[in-house]
Tab-separated table of C-alpha atoms and ligand atoms in Angstrom:
chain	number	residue	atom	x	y	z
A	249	UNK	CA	0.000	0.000	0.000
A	250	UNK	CA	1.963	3.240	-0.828
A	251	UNK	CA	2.414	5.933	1.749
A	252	UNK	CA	-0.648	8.584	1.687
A	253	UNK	CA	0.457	11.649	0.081
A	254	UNK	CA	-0.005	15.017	1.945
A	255	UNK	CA	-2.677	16.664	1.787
A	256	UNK	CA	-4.739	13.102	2.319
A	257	UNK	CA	-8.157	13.736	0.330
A	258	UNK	CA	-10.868	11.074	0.864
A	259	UNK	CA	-12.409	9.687	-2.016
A	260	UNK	CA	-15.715	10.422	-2.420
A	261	UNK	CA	-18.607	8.630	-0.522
A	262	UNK	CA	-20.434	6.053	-2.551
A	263	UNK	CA	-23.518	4.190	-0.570
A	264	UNK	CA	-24.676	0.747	-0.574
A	265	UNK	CA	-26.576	-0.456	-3.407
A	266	UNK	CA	-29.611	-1.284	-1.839
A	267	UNK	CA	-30.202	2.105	-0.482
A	268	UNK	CA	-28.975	4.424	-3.602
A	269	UNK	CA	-32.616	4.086	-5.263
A	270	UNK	CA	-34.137	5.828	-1.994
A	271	UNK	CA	-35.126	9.401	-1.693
A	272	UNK	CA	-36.579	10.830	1.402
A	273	UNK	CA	-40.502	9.714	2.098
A	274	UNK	CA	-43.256	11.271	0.297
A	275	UNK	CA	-44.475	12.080	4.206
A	276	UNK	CA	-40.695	13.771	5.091
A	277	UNK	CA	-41.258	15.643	1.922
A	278	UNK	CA	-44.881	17.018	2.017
A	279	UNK	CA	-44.239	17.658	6.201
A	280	UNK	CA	-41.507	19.462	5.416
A	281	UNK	CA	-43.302	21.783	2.776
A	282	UNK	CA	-46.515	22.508	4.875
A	283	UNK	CA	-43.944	23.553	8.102
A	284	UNK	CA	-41.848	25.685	5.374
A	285	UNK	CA	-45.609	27.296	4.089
A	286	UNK	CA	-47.053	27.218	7.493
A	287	UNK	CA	-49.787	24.932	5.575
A	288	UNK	CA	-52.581	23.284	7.119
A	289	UNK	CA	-50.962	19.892	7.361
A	290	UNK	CA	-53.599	17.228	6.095
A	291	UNK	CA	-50.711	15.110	4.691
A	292	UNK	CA	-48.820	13.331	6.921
A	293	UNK	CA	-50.810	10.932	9.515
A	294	UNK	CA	-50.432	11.815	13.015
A	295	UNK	CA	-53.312	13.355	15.095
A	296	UNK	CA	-52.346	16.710	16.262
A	297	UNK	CA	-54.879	15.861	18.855
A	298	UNK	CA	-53.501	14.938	22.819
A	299	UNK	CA	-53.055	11.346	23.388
A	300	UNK	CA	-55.597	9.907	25.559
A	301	UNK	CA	-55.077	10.878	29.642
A	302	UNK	CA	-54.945	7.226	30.822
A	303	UNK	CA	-52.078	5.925	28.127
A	304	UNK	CA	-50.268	9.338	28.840
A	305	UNK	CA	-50.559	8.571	32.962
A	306	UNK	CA	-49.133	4.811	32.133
A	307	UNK	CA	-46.161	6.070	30.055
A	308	UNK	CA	-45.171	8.516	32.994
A	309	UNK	CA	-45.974	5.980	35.822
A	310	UNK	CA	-43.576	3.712	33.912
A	311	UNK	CA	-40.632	5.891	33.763
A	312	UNK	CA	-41.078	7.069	37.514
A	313	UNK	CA	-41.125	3.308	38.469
A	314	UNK	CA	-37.728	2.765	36.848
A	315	UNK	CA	-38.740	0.635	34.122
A	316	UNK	CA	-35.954	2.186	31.944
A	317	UNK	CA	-33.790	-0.614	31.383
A	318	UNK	CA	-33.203	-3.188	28.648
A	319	UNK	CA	-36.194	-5.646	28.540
A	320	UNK	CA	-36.685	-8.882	26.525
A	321	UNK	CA	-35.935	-8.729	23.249
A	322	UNK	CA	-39.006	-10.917	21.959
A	323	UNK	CA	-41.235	-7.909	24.456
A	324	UNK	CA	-41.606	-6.825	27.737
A	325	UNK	CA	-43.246	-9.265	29.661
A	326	UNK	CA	-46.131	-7.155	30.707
A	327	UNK	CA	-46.579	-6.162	27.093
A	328	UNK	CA	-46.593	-9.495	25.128
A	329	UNK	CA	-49.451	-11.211	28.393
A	330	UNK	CA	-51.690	-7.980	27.451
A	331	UNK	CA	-51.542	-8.796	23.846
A	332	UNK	CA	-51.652	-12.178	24.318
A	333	UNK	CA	-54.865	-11.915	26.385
A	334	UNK	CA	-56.195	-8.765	24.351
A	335	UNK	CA	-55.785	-10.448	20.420
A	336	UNK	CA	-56.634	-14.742	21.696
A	337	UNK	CA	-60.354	-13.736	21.896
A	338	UNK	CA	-60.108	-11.696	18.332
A	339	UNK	CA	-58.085	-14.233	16.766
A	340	UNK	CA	-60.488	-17.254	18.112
A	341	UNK	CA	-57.532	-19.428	19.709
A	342	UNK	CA	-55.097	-19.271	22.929
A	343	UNK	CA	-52.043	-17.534	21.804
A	344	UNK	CA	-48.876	-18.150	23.797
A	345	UNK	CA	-47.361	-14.456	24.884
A	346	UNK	CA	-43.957	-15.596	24.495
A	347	UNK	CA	-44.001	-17.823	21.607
A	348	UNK	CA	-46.111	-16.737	19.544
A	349	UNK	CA	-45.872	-12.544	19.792
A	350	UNK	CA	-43.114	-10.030	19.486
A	351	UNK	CA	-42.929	-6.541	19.841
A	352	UNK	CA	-41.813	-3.952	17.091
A	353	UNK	CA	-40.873	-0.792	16.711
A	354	UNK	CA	-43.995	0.325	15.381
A	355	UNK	CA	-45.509	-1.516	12.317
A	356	UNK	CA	-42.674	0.077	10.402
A	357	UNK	CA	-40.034	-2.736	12.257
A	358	UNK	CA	-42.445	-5.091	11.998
A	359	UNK	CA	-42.688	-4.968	8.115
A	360	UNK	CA	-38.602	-5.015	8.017
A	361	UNK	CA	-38.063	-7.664	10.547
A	362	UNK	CA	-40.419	-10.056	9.073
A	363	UNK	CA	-39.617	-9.715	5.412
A	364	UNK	CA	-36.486	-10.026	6.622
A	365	UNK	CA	-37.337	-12.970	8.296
A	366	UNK	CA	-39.379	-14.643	5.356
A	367	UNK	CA	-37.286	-13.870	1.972
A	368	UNK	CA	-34.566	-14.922	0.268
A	369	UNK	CA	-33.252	-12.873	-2.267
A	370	UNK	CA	-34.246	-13.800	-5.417
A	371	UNK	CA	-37.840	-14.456	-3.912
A	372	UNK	CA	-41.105	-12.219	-5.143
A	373	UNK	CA	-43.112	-10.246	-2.844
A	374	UNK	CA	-46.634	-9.792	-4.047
A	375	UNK	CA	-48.276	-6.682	-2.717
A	376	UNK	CA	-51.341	-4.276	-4.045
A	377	UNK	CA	-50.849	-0.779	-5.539
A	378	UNK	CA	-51.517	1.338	-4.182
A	379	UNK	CA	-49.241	-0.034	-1.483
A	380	UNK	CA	-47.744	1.599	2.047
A	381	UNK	CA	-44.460	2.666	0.936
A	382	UNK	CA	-41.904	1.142	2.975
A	383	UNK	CA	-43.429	-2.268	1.286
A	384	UNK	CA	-41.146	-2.557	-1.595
A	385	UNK	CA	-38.549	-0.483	0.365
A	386	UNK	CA	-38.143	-3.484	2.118
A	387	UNK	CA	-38.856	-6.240	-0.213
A	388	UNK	CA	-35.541	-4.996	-2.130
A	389	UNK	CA	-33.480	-4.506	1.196
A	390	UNK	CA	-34.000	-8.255	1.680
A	391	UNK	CA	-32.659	-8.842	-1.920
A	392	UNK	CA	-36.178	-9.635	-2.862
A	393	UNK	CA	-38.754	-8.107	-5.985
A	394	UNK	CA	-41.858	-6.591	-5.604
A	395	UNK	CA	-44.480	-7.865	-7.948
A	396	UNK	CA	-47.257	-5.000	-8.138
A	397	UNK	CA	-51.026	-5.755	-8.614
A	398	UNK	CA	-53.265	-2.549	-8.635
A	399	UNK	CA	-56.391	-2.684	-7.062
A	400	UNK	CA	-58.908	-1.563	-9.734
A	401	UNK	CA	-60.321	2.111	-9.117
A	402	UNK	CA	-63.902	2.518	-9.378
A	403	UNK	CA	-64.838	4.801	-12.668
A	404	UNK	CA	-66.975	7.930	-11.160
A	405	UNK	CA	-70.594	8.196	-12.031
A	406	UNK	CA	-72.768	11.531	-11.740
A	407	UNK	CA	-74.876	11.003	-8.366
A	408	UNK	CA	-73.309	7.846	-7.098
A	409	UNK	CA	-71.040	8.396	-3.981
A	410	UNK	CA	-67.829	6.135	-4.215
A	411	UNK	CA	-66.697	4.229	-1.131
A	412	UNK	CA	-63.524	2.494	-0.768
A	413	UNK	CA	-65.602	-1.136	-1.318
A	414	UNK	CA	-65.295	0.046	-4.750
A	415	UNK	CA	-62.066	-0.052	-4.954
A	416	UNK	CA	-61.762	-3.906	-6.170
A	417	UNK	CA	-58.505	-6.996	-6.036
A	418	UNK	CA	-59.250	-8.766	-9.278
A	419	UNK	CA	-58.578	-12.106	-8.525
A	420	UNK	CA	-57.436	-13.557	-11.420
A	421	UNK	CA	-54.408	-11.082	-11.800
A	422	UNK	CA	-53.823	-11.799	-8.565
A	423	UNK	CA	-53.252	-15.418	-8.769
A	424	UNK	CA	-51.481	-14.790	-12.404
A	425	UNK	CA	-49.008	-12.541	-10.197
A	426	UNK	CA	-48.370	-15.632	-8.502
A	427	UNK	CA	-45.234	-17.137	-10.009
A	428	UNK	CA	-42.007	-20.314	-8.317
A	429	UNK	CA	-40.402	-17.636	-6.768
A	430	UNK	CA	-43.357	-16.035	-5.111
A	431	UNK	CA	-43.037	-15.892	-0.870
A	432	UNK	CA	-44.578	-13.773	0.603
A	433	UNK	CA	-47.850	-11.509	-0.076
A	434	UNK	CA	-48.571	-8.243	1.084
A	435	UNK	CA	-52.103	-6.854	2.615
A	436	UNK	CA	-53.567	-4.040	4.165
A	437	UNK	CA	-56.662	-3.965	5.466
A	438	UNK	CA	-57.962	-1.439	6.853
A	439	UNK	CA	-56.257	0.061	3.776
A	440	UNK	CA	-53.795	3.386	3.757
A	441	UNK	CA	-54.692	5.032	1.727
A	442	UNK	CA	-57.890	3.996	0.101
A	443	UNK	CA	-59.462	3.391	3.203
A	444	UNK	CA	-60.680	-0.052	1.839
A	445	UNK	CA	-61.396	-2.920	4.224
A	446	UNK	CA	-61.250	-6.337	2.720
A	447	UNK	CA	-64.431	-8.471	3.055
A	448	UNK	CA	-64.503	-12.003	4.524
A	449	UNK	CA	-65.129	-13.352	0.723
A	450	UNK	CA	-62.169	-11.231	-0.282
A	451	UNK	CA	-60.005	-12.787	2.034
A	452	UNK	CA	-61.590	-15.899	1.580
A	453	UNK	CA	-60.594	-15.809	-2.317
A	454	UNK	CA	-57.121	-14.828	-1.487
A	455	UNK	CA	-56.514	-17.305	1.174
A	456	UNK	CA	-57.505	-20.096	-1.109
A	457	UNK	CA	-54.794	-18.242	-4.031
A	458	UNK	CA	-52.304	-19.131	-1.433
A	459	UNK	CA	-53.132	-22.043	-0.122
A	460	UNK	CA	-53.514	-23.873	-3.664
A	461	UNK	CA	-50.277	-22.118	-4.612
A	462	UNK	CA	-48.313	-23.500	-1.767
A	463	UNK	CA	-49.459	-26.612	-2.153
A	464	UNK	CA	-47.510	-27.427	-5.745
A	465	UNK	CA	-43.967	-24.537	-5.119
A	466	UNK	CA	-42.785	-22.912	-1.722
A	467	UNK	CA	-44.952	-21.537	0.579
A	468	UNK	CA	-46.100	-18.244	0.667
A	469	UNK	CA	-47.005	-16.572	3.665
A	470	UNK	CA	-49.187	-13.460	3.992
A	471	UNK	CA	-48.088	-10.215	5.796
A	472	UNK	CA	-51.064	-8.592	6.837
A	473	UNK	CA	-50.511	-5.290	7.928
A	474	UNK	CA	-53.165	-3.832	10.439
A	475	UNK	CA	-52.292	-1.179	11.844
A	476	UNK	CA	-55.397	0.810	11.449
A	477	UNK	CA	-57.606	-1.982	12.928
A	478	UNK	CA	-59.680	-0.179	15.604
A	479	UNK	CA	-60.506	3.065	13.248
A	480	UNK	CA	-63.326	1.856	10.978
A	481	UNK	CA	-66.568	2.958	9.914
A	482	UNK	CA	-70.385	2.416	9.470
A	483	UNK	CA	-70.257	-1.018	11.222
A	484	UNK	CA	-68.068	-2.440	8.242
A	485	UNK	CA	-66.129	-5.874	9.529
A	486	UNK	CA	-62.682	-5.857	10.423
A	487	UNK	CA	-61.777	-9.625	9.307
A	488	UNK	CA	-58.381	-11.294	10.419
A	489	UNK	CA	-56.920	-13.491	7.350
A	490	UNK	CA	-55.189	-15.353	10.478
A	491	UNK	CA	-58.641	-16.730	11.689
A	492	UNK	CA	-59.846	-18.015	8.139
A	493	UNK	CA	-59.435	-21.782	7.701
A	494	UNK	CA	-55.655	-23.045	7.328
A	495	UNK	CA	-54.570	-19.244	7.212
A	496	UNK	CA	-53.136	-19.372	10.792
A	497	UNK	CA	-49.891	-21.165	9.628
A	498	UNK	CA	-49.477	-19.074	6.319
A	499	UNK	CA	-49.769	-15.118	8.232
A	500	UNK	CA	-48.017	-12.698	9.953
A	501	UNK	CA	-50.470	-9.705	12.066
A	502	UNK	CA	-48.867	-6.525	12.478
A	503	UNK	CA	-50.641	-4.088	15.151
A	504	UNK	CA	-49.581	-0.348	15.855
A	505	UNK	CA	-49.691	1.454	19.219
A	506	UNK	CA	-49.469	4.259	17.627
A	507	UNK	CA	-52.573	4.427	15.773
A	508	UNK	CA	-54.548	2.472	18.461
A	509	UNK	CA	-53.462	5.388	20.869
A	510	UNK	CA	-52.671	7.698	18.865
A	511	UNK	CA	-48.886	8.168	20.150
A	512	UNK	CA	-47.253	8.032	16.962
A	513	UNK	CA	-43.990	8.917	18.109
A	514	UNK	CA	-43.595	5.832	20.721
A	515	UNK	CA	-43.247	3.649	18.286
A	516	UNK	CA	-44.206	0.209	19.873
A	517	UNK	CA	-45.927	-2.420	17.151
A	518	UNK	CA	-45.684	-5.938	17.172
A	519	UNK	CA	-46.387	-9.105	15.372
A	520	UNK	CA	-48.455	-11.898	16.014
A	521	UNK	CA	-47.594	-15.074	14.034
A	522	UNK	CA	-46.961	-19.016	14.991
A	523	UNK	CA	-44.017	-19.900	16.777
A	524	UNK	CA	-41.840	-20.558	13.786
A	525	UNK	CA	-42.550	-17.569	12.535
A	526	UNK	CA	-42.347	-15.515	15.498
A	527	UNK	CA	-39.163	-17.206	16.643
A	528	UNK	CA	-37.475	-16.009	12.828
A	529	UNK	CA	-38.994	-12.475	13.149
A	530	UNK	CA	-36.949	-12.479	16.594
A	531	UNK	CA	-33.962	-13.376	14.767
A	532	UNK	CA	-33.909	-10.766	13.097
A	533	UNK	CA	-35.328	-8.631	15.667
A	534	UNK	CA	-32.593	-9.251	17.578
A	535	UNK	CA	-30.142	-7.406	15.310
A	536	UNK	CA	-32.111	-4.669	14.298
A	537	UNK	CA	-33.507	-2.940	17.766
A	538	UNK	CA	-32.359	-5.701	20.150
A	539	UNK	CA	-34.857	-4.889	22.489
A	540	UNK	CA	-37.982	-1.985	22.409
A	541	UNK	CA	-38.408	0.784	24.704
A	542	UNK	CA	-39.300	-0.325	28.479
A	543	UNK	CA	-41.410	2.098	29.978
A	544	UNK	CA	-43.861	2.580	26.716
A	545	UNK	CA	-44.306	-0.971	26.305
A	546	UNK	CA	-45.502	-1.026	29.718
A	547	UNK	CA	-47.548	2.157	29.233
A	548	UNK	CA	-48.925	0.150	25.923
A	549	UNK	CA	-50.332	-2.792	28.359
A	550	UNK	CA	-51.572	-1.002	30.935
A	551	UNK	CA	-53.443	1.324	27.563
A	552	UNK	CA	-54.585	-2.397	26.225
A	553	UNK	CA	-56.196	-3.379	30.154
A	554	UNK	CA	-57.625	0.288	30.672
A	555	UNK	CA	-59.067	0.349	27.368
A	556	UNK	CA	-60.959	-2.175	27.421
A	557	UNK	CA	-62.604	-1.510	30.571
A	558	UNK	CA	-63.813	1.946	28.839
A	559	UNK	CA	-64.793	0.940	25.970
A	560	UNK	CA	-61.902	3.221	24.281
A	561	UNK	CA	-61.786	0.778	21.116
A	562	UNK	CA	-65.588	2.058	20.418
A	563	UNK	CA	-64.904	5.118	21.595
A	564	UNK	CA	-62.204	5.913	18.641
A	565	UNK	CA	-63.550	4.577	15.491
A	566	UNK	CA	-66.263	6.921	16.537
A	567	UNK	CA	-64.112	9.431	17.145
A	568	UNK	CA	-62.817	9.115	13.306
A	569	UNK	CA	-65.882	8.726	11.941
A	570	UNK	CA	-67.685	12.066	13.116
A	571	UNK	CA	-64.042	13.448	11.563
A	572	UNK	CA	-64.390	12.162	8.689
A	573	UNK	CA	-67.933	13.186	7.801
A	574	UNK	CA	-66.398	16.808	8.718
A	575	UNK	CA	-63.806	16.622	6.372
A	576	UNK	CA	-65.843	14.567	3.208
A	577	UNK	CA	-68.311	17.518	3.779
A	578	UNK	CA	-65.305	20.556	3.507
A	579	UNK	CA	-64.161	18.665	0.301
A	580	UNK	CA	-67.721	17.504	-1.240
A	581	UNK	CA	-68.488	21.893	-0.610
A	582	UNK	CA	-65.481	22.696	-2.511
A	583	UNK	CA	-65.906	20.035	-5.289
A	584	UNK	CA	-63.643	17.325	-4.486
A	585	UNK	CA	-65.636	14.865	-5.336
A	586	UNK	CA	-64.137	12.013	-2.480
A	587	UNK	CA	-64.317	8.018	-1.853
A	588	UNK	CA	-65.603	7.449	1.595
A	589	UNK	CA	-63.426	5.221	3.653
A	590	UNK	CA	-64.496	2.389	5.643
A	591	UNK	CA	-61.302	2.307	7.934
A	592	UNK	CA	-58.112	4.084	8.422
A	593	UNK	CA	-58.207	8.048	8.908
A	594	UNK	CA	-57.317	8.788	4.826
A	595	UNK	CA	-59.626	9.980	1.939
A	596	UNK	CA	-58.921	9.651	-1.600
A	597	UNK	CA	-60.517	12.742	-3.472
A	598	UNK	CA	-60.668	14.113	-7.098
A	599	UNK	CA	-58.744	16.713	-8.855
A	600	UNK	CA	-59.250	16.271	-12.260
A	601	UNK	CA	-61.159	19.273	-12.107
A	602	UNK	CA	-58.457	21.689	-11.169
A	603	UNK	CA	-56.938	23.760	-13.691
A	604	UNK	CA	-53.397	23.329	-12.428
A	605	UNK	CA	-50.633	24.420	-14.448
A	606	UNK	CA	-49.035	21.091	-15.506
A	607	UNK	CA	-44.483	20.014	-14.979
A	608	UNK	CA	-44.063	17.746	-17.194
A	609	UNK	CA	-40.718	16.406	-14.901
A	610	UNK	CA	-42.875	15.029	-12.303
A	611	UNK	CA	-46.327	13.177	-12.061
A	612	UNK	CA	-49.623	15.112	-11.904
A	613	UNK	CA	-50.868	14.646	-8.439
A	614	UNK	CA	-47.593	15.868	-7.098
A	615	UNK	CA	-47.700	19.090	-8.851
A	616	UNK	CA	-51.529	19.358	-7.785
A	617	UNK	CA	-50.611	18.695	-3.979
A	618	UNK	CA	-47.868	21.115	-4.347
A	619	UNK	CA	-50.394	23.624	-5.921
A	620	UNK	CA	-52.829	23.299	-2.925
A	621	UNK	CA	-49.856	23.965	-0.828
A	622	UNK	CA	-48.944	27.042	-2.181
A	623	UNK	CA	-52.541	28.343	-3.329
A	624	UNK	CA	-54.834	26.779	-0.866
A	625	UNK	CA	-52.187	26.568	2.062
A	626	UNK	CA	-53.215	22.628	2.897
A	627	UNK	CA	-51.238	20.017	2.438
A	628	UNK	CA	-52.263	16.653	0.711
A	629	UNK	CA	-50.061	13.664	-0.322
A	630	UNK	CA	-49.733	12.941	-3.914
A	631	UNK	CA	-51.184	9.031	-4.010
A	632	UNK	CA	-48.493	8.025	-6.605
A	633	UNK	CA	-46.030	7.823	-4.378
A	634	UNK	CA	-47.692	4.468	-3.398
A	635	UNK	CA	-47.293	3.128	-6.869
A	636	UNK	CA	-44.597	1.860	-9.175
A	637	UNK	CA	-43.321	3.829	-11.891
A	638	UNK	CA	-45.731	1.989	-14.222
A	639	UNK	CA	-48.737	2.485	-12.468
A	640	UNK	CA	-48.502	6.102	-11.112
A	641	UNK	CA	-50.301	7.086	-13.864
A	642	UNK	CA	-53.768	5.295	-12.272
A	643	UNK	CA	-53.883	7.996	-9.606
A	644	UNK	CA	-52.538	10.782	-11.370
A	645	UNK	CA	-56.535	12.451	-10.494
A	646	UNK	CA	-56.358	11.988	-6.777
A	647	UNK	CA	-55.289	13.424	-3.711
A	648	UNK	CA	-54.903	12.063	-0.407
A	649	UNK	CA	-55.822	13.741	2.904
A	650	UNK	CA	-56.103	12.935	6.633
A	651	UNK	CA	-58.182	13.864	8.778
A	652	UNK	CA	-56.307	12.366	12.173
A	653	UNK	CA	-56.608	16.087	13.182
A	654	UNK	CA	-58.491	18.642	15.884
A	655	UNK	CA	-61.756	19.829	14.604
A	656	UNK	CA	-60.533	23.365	14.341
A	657	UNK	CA	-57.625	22.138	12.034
A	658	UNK	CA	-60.169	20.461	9.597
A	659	UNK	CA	-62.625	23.621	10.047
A	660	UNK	CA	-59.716	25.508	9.221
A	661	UNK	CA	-58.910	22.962	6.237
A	662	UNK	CA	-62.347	23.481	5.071
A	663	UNK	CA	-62.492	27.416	5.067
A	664	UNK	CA	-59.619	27.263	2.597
A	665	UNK	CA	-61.237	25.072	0.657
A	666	UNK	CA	-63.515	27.205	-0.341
A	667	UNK	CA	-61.309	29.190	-2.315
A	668	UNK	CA	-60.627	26.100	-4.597
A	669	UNK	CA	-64.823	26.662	-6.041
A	670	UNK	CA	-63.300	30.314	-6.995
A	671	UNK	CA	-59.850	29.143	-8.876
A	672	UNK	CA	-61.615	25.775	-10.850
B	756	PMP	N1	-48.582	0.376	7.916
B	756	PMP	C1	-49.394	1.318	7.450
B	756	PMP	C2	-50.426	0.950	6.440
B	756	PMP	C3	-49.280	2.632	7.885
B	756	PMP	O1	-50.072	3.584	7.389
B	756	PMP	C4	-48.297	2.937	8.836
B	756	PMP	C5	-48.234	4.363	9.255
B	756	PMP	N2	-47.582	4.904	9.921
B	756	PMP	C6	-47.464	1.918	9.298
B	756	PMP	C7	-47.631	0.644	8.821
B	756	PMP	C8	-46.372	2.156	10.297
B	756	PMP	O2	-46.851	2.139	11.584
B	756	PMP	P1	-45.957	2.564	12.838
B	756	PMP	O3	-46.097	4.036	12.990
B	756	PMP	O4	-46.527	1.784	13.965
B	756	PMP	O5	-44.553	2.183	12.544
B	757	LIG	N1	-48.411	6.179	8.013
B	757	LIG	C1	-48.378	7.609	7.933
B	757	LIG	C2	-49.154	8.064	6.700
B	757	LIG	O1	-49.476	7.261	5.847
B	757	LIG	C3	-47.024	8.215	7.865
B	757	LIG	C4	-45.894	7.441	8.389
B	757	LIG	C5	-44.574	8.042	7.990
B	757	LIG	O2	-44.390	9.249	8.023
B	757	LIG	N2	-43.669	7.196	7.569
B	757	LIG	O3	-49.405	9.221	6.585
């Protein structure tokens, strides 16, 4: 090795592959813009609501007791007997707390750990467009490729209202998506950002895709992400794929504290799966985080005990619902015509009116929600960025906006709505 020659300059930085196709989140992006505009900020979901008192109390009782050390690193004790107890009943069977859980950080980890846990590179991961965007993030960071199938948007008809049931999984591409290498398939339900909640048929159909297809190449095992499980709507089902027939074996549940409680920023998920499956997810677990915060996972099983006792569960999907009448009613008023979701705290609305001045360089519904920014001062996210290149073109029409938010931030929303009736 020669002798470095004064003055030493260091070559330039060059990152991994697997990261080098990544630019910052659509969310990082369009947060970033409304704080820069001082924008109403119906992009990013978070509630900009206070947390409820008694999961607030439990997260501060936690730290005072000294529960700030390491814990497990398959979930604190306390946390993985709540969930245990909380999800048997829901998921009709006796689930061991320390077998067959394992606590995330947030959904987000729980995504990683177990595609990291379930494919091999080379191996397809099947998921819907549009699609929560750290899926294929993390299908390629485990060497694997994402295989897109677009849920088919409804066409709009004059005096119909559109709900997210219209949004329809055609089966048959599904199953012709299904190819040797395919392991693992992606769901959402209750769906972000369509707001879609897969019926028992639906599930039914898909469960019997994978079952037939595992029976003659490898198995394939469903990763079904619900994370917005206790915010739904107009008494629509919330069905489990893990409690239809022989579906047990073949899924992964993912949960999220922080949409349950809305606490966001704790970060505590976790992942309910059978024991081989759990015990893999741990593997990799166990070199990611380690171990999850202490305290909050305590706070998040005392929430799971005290919520139940008051009926919180109830409490918050009525909660979302009254907010999102508010908001579909602000939109509807300034002609956005929108697709009422069943679950999650997301609607899909139409643009295609607007007369937005078109840039070529990027897709259409990101220069619209950068429009709104600037014109309208609220902030949307553009829905292509939860599509593949070839597909963004589906939703180039729509915007997306939350309405996790105080009353007085949609009422707010909705008064500068109004001047979008004046620029169409
Ligand atoms: N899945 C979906 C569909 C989501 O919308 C989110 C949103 N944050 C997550 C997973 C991640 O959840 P968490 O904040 O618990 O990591
Ligand atoms: N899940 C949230 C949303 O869809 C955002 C999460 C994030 O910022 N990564 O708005």
């Amino acid at each position: 090795m020669p002798a470095v020659t004064a003055p030493y300059k260091a070559p330039p930085f060059e990152p991994a592959h697997r990261v080098t196709g990544f630019g910052a989140t659509v969310f990082a992006e369009f947060t970033a813009l409304a704080n820069e505009r001082g924008a109403i900020n119906l992009g990013q979901g978070f509630p900009n609501f206070a947390a409820p008192d008694f999961i607030k109390q439990a997260g501060q009782d936690a730290i005072a007791q000294d529960l700030n050390q390491y814990t497990r690193s398959g979930g604190h004790q306390e946390l993985v007997e709540a969930l245990a107890e909380f999800y048997g009943p829901l998921f009709g069977r006796t689930l061991n707390p320390m077998t067959e859980v394992v606590t995330t950080v947030g959904a987000t980890e729980g995504i990683f750990a177990s595609v990291q846990a379930v494919v091999n590179p080379g191996d397809e991961v099947i998921m819907m467009e549009p699609f929560y965007d750290s899926y294929p993030a993390c299908a390629v960071m485990a060497g694997g490729t994402p295989v897109y199938v677009p849920l088919e948007s409804p066409e709009r008809t004059p005096g119909r209202t559109l709900t997210a049931a219209d949004w329809k999984l055609d089966m048959d591409r599904l199953a012709d998506a299904f190819s040797e290498r395919t392991r693992m398939l992606i769901i959402n339900t209750p769906h972000n950002p369509v707001g879609k909640m897969f019926s028992r048929e639906e599930l039914e159909q898909i469960a019997d895709i994978v079952q037939r297809h595992s029976q003659s190449h490898q198995p394939v095992y469903v990763l079904c992400d619900e994370a917005y499980e206790w915010i739904t709507y107009d008494g629509v089902e919330h069905v489990r794929m893990a409690t239809l027939p022989g579906m047990w074996e073949h899924t992964i549940t993912l949960g999220s504290s922080g949409k349950t409680f809305s606490v966001t920023g704790w970060k505590i998920g976790w992942a309910i799966a059978p024991p081989e499956i759990v015990h893999a997810i741990l593997m990799a677990h166990q070199w990611i985080p380690f171990t999850i915060s202490t305290p909050f996972q305590e706070a998040v099983a005392t929430g799971f005990r005290v919520a139940r006792e008051q009926g919180y569960f109830e409490w918050l999907g009525e909660m979302y619902q009254a907010k999102r009448d508010r908001l579909l009613g602000y939109l509807e008023a300034a002609g956005l015509s929108s697709c009422v979701p069943h679950g999650s705290y997301f609607i899909l609305s139409d643009t295609s009116h607007l007369n937005v001045p078109p840039n070529p360089s990027e897709p259409r519904d990101v220069t619209v929600c950068r429009w709104l920014t600037g014109e309208i001062g609220v902030v949307a996210i553009p829905p292509s960025a939860f599509y593949s290149d070839n597909n963004r073109h589906l939703v180039a029409d729509l915007a997306r906006f939350t309405f996790c938010k105080t009353d007085e931030t949609l009422d707010q929303a909705g008064e500068r709505f109004q001047a979008l009736t004046r620029k169409a």
